[in-house]
CSV table of C-alpha atoms and ligand atoms in Angstrom, one decimal:
chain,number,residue,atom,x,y,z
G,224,UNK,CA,17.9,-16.6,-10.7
G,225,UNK,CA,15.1,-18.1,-9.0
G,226,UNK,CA,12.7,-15.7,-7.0
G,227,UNK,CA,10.8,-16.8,-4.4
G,228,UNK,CA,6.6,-15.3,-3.4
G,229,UNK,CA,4.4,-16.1,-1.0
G,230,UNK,CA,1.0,-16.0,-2.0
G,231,UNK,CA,-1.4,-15.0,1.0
G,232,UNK,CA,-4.8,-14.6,-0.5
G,233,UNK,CA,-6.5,-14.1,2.8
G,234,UNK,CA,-10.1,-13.7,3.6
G,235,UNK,CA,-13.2,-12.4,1.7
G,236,UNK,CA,-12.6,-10.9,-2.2
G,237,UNK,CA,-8.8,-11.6,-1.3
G,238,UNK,CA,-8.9,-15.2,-2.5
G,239,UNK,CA,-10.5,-13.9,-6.0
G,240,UNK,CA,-8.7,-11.0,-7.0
G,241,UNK,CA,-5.7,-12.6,-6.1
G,242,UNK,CA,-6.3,-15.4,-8.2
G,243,UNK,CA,-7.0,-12.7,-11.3
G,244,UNK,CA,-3.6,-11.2,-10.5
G,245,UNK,CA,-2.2,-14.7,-10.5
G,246,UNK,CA,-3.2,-15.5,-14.1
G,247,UNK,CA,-1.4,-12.7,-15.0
G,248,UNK,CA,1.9,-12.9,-12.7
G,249,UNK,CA,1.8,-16.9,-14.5
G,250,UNK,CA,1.2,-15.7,-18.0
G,251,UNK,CA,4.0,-13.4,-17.7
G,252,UNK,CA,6.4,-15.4,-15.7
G,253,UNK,CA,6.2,-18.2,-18.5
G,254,UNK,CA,6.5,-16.2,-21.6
G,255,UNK,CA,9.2,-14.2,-20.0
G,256,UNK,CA,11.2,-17.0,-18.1
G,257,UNK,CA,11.2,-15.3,-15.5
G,258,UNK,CA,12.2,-17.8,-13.0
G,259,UNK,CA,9.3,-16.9,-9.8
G,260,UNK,CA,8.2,-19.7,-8.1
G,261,UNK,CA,4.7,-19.4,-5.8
G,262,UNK,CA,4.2,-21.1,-2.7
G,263,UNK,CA,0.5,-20.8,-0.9
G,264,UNK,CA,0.1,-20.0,2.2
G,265,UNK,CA,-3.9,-20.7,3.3
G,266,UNK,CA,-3.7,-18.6,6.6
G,267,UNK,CA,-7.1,-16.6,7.0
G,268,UNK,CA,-10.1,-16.4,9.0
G,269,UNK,CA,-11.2,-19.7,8.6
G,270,UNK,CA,-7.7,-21.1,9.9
G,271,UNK,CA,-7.8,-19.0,12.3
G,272,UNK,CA,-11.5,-19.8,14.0
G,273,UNK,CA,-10.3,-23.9,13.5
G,274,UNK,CA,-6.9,-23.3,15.1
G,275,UNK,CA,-6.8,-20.5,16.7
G,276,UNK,CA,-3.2,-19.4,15.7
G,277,UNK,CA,-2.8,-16.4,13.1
G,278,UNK,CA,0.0,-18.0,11.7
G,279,UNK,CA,2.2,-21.0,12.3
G,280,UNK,CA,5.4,-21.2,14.5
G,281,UNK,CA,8.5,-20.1,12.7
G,282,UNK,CA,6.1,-19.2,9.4
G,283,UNK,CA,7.6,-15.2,10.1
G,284,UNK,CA,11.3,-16.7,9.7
G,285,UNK,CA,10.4,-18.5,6.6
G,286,UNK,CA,9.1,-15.6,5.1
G,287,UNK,CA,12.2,-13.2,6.1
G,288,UNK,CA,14.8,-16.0,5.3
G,289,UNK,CA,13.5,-18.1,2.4
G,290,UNK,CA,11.1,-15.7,0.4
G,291,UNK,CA,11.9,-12.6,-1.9
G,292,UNK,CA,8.0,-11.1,-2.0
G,293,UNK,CA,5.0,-11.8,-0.4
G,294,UNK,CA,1.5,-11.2,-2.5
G,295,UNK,CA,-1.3,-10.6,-0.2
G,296,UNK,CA,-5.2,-10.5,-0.5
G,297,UNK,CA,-7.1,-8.9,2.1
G,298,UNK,CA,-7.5,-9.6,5.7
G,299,UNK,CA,-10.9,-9.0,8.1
G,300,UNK,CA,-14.0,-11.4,8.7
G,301,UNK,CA,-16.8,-10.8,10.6
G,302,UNK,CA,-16.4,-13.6,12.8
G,303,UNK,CA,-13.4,-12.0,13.8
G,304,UNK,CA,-14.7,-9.1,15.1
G,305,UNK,CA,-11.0,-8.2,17.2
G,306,UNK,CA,-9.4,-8.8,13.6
G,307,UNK,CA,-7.1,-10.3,16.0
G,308,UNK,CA,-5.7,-12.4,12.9
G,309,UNK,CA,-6.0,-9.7,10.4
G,310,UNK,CA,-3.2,-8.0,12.7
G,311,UNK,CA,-1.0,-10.4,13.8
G,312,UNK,CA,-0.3,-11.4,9.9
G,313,UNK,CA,-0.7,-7.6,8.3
G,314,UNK,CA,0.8,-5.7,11.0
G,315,UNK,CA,3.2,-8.2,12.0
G,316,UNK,CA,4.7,-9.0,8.9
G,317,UNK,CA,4.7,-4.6,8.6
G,318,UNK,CA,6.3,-4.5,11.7
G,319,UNK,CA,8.9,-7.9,12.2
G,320,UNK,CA,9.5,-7.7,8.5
G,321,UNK,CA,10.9,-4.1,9.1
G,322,UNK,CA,8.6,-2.7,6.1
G,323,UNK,CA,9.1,0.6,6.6
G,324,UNK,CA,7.9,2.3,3.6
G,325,UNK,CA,4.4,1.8,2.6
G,326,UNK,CA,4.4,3.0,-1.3
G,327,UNK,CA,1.5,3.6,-2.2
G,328,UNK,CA,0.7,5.6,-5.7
G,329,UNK,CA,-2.2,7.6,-6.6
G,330,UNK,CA,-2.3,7.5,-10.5
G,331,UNK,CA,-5.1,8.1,-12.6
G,332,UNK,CA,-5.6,5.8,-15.5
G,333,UNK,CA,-8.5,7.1,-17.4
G,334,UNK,CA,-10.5,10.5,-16.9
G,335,UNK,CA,-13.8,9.0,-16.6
G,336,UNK,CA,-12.7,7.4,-13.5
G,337,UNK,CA,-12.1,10.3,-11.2
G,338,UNK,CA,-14.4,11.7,-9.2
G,339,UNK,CA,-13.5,15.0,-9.3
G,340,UNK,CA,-15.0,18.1,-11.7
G,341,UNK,CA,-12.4,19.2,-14.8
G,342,UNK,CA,-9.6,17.0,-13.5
G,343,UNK,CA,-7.5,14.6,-15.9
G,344,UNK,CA,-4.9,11.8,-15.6
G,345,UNK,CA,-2.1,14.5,-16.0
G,346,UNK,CA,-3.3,16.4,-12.7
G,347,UNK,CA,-3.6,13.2,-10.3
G,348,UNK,CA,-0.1,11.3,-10.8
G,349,UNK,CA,1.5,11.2,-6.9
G,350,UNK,CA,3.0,8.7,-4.6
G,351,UNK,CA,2.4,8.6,-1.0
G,352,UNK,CA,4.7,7.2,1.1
G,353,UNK,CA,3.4,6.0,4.5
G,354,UNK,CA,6.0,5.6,7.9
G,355,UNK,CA,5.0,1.8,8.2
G,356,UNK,CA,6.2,0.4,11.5
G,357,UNK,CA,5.7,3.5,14.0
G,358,UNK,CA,3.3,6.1,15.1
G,359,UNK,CA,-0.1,5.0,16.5
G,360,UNK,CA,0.3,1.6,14.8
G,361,UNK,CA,2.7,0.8,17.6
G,362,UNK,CA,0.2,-0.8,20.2
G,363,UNK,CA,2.1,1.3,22.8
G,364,UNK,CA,-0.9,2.3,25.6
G,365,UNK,CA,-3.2,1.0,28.0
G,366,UNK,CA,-6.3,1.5,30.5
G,367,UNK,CA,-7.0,2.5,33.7
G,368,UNK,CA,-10.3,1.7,35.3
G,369,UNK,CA,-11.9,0.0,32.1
G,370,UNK,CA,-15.3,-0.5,32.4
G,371,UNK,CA,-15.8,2.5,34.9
G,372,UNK,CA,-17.0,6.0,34.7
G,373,UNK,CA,-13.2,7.1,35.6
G,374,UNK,CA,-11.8,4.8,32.6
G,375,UNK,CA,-8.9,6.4,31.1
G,376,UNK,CA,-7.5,5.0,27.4
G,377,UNK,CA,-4.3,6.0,26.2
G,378,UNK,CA,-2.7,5.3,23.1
G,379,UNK,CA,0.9,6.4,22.2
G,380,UNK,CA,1.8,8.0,18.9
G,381,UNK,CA,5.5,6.9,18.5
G,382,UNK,CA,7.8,8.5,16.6
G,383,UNK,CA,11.8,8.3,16.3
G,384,UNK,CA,14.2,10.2,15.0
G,385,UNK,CA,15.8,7.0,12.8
G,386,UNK,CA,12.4,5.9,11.5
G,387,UNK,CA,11.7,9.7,10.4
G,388,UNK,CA,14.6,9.9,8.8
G,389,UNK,CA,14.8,6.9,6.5
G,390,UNK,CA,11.1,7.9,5.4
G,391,UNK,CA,11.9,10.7,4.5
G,392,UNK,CA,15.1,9.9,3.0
G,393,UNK,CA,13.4,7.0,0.9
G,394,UNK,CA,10.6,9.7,-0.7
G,395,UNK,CA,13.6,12.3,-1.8
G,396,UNK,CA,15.4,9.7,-3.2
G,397,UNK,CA,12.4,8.3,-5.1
G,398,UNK,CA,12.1,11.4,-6.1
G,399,UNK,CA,15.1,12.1,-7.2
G,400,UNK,CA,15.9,8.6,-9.2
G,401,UNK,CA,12.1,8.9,-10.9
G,402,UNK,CA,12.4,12.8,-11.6
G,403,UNK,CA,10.0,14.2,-9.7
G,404,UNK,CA,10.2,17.6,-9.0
G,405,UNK,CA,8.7,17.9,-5.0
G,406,UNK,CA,8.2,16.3,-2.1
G,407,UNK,CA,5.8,17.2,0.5
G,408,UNK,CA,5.8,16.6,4.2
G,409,UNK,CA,2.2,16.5,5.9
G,410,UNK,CA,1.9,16.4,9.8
G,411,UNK,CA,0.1,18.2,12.2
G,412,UNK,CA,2.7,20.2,14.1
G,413,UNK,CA,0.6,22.8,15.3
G,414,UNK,CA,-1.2,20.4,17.6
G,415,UNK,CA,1.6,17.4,18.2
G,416,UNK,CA,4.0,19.8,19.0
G,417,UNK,CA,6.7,16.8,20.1
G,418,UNK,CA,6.6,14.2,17.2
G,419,UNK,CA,5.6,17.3,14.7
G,420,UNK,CA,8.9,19.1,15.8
G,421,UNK,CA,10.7,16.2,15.0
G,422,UNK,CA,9.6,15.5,11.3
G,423,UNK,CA,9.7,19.0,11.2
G,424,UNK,CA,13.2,19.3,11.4
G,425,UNK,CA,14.1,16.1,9.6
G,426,UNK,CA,12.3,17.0,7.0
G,427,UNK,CA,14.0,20.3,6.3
G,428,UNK,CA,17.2,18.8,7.5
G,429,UNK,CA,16.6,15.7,4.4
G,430,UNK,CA,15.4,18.4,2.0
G,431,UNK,CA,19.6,20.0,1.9
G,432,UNK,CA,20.9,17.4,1.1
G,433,UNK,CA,18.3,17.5,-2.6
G,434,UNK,CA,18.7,20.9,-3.8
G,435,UNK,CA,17.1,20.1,-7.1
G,436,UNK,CA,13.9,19.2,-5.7
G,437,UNK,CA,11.2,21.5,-4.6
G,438,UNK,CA,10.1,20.7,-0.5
G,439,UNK,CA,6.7,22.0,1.1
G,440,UNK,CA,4.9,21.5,4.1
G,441,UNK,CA,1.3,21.0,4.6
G,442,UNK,CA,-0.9,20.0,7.5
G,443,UNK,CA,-2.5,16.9,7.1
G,444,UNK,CA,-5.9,19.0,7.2
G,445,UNK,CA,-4.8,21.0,4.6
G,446,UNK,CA,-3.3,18.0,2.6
G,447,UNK,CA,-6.8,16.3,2.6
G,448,UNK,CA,-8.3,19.8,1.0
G,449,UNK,CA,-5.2,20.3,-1.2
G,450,UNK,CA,-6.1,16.2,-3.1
G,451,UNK,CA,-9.1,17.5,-4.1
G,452,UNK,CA,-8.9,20.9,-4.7
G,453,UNK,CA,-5.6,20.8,-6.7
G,454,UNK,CA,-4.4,17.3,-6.9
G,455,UNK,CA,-1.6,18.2,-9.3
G,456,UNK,CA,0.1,20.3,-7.0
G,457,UNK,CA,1.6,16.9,-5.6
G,458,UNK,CA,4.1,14.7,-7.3
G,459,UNK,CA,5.6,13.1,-4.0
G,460,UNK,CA,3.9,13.2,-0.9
G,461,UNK,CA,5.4,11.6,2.8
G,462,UNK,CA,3.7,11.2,6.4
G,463,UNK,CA,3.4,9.4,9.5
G,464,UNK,CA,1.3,6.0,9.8
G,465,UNK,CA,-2.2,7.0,10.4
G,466,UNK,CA,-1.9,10.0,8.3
G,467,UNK,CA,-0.8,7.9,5.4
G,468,UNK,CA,-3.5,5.3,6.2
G,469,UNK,CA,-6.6,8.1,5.9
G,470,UNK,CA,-4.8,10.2,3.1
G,471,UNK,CA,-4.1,7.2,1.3
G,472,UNK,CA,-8.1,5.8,0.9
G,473,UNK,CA,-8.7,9.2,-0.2
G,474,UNK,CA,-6.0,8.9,-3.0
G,475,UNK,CA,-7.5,6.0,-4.0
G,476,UNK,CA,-11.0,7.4,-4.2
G,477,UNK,CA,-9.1,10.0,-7.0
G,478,UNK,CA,-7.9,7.6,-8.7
G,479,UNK,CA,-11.7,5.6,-9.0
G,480,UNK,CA,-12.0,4.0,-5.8
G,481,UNK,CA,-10.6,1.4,-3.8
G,482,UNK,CA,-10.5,-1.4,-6.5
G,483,UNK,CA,-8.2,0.3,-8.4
G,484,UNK,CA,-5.3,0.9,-5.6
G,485,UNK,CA,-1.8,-1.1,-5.0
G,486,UNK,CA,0.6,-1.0,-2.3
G,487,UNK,CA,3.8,-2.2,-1.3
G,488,UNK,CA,5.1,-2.7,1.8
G,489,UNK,CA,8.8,-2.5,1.3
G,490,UNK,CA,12.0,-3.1,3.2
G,491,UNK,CA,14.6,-2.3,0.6
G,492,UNK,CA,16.6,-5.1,-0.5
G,493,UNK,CA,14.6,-7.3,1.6
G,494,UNK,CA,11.1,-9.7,1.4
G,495,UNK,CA,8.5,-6.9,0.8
G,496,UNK,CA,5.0,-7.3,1.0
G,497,UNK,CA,2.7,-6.2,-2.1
G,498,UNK,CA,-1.3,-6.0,-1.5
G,499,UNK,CA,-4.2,-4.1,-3.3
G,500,UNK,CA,-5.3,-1.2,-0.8
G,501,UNK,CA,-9.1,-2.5,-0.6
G,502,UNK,CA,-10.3,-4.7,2.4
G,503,UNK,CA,-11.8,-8.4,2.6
G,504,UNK,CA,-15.6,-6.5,1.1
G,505,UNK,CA,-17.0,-9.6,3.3
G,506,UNK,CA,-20.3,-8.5,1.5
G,507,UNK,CA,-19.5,-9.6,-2.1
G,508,UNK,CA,-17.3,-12.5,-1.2
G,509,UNK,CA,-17.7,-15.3,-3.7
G,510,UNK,CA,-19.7,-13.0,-5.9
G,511,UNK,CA,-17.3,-12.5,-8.8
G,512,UNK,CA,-18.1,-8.5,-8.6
G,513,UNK,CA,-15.2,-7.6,-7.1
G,514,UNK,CA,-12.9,-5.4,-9.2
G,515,UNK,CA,-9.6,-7.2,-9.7
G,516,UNK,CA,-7.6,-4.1,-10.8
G,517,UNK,CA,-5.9,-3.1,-7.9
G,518,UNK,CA,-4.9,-6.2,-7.2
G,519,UNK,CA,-3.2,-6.8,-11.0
G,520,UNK,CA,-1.0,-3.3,-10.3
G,521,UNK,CA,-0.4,-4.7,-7.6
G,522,UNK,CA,1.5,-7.7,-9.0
G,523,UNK,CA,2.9,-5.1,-11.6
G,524,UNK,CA,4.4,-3.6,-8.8
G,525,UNK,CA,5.6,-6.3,-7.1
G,526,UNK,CA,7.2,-7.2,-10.7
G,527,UNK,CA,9.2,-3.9,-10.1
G,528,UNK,CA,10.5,-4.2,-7.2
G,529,UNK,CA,12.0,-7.2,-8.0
G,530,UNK,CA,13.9,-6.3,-11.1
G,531,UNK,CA,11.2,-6.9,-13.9
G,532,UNK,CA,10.1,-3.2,-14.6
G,533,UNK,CA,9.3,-3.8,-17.9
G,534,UNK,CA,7.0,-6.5,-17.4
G,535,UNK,CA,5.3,-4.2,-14.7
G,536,UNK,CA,4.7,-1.6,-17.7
G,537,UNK,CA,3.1,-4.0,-19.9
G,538,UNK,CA,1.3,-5.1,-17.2
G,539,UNK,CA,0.2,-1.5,-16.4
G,540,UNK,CA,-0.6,-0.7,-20.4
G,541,UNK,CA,-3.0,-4.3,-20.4
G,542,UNK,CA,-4.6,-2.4,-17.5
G,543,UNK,CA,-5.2,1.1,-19.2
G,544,UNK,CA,-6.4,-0.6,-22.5
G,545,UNK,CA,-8.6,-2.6,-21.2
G,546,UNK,CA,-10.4,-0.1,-18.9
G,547,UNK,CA,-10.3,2.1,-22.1
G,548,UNK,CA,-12.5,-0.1,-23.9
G,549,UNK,CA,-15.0,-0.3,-20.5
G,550,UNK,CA,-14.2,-4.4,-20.2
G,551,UNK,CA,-14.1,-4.0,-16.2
G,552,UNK,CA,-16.2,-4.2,-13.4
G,553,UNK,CA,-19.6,-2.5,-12.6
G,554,UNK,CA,-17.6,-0.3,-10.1
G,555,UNK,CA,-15.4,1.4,-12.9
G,556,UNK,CA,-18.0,1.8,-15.2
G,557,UNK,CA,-17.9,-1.9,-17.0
G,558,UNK,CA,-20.2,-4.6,-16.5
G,559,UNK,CA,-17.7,-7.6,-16.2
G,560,UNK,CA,-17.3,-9.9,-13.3
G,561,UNK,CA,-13.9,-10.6,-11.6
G,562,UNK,CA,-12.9,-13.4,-13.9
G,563,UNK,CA,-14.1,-11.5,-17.1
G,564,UNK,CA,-11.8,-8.4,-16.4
G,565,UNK,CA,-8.9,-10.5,-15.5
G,566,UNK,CA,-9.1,-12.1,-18.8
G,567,UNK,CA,-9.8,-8.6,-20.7
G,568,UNK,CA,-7.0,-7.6,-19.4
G,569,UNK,CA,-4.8,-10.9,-20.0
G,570,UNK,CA,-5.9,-10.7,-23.6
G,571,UNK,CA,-4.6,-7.2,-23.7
G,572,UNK,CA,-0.9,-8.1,-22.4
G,573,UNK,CA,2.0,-7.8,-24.6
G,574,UNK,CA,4.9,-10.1,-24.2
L,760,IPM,C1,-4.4,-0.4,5.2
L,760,IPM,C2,-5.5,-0.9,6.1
L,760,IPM,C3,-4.8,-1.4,7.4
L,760,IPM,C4,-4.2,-0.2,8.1
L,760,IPM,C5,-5.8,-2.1,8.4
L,760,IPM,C6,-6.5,-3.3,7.7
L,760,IPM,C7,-5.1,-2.6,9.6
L,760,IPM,O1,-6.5,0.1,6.4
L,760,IPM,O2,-3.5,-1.1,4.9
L,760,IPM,O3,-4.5,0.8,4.9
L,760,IPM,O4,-4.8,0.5,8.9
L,760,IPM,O5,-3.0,0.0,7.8
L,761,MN,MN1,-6.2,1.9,5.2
């Protein structure tokens, strides 16, 4: 059965690490017959600038209807300085594709990697889920008097009672079907007394019906202290959009920055979106510095989700071995290039 990916590679580093995670999606989708089949898509900044459309007419359909994954780069360009295309194709595919869970793990792969004082890759092994098509990320608002002293700005924080629910739902079961032992909540429903009620309730409402597994809740202050105080006290972690977005940069941070960090963008059963957490790093575009690691477990990932979990593994093992033996980028501790690590870890991949 043939499965179909888009390949968005997007602006800045995204072209580069992207093509390091390709070598290895290829590699392994020939020696396992595998059946994927890549189409590339080129929409970016430059598009953008010499068109001036984010994405072509009817490109969202195709995706939805003819496509089982879509790989993704980064997005962002300083000529774009609205990131008006960076949102339309990110956050539109998050929101028209229906992605509603944003799975994004916080593993660490080798103790020399994590910033943190007497902390090890058994205490920093989590998953975050991230509500993905709600919350501030809605675009619900407005002005009043811009420009004047009397300017108001308001911008809505939308949560419903369905979108909760399946969030929540999705971590328990992950949690249940991987055999983790907790799930915690984080909000901050001391202040947003309205949508923190809501997840409030949910939340313990969700937690019944999963008796074997442990439920807390945290503030989303308290979370942020919690990661780096005691990281091991979380095994599954859920919030709201925002939340997720900042908790989520600090997860990768623990786990040796942003270069090491993959995310899916998942509607279950449907075209899901995978992409390494980093940005477009505008500033090392083209240098072949950029660390290509996130972007591998991202493909690993994407591998999962569609039905090839061992290849994900082996993926996931080239990774660890390779960073073992320091062949990775400056940022990690190496003092390869892009290309170099993708190989060092190519070499290192068991078929
Ligand atoms: C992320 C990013 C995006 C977000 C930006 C690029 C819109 O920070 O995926 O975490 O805020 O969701
Ligand atoms: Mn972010």
């Amino acid at each position: 059965m043939t499965k179909r990916i888009a390949v968005i590679p997007g602006d800045g580093i995204g072209p580069e690490v992207i093509a390091a995670g390709m070598r290895v999606l290829e590699r392994v989708n020939s020696q396992r017959k595998l059946g994927l089949e890549f189409t590339h898509f080129g929409w970016n900044a430059d598009e953008y600038l010499r068109t001036g459309i984010s994405m072509p007419p009817g490109a969202m359909d195709d995706i939805r209807n003819n496509y089982d994954a879509v790989y993704l780069g980064a997005f962002g360009d300083p000529r774009v300085p609205d990131m008006k295309h960076a949102s339309d194709i990110l956050l539109g595919m998050r929101f028209q594709l229906d992605l509603y869970v944003n799975y994004r793990p916080v593993k660490l792969l080798n103790k020399a990697l994590c910033p943190l004082k007497d902390k090890g890759v058994k205490d920093i092994d989590m998953v975050i889920f991230r509500e993905n098509t709600e919350g501030a990320y809605v675009g619900m608002g407005g002005f009043f008097k811009k420009g004047t002293p009397e300017e108001i700005a308001i911008q809505e924080d939308v949560s419903t009672r369905r979108g909760v629910e399946r969030i929540i739902r999705y971590a328990f079961d992950f949690a249940k079907t991987t055999g983790r032992k907790s799930v915690c909540m984080a909000d901050k429903n001391n202040v947003m007394r309205y949508g923190g009620d809501l997840w409030l309730r949910t939340f313990e409402e969700i937690a019944r019906e999963y008796p074997e597994i442990e439920h807390f809740h945290l503030f989303v202050d308290a979370l942020t202290m919690q990661m780096v105080r005691a990281p091991e006290m979380f095994s599954v972690v859920v919030t709201n959009n925002m939340f997720g977005d900042i908790v989520t940069d600090l997860g990768a941070a623990l786990q040796g920055g942003l270069g090491m960090a993959a995310s899916g963008n998942i509607n279950p059963g449907k075209v899901s979106l995978f992409e390494p957490i980093h940005g477009s790093a505008p500033k090392y575009t083209g240098k072949d510095v950029s660390n290509p690691v996130g972007a591998i477990l991202t493909a690993a990932m994407m591998l999962d989700y569609l039905g090839f979990a061992a290849e994900g593994e082996a993926i996931e093992h080239a990774v660890v071995a390779a960073i073992d033996a320091r062949e990775a980028t400056r940022d990690i501790g190496g003092s390869l290039g892009t290309k170099a690590t993708g190989e060092a870890i190519l070499r290192r991949l068991e078929m």
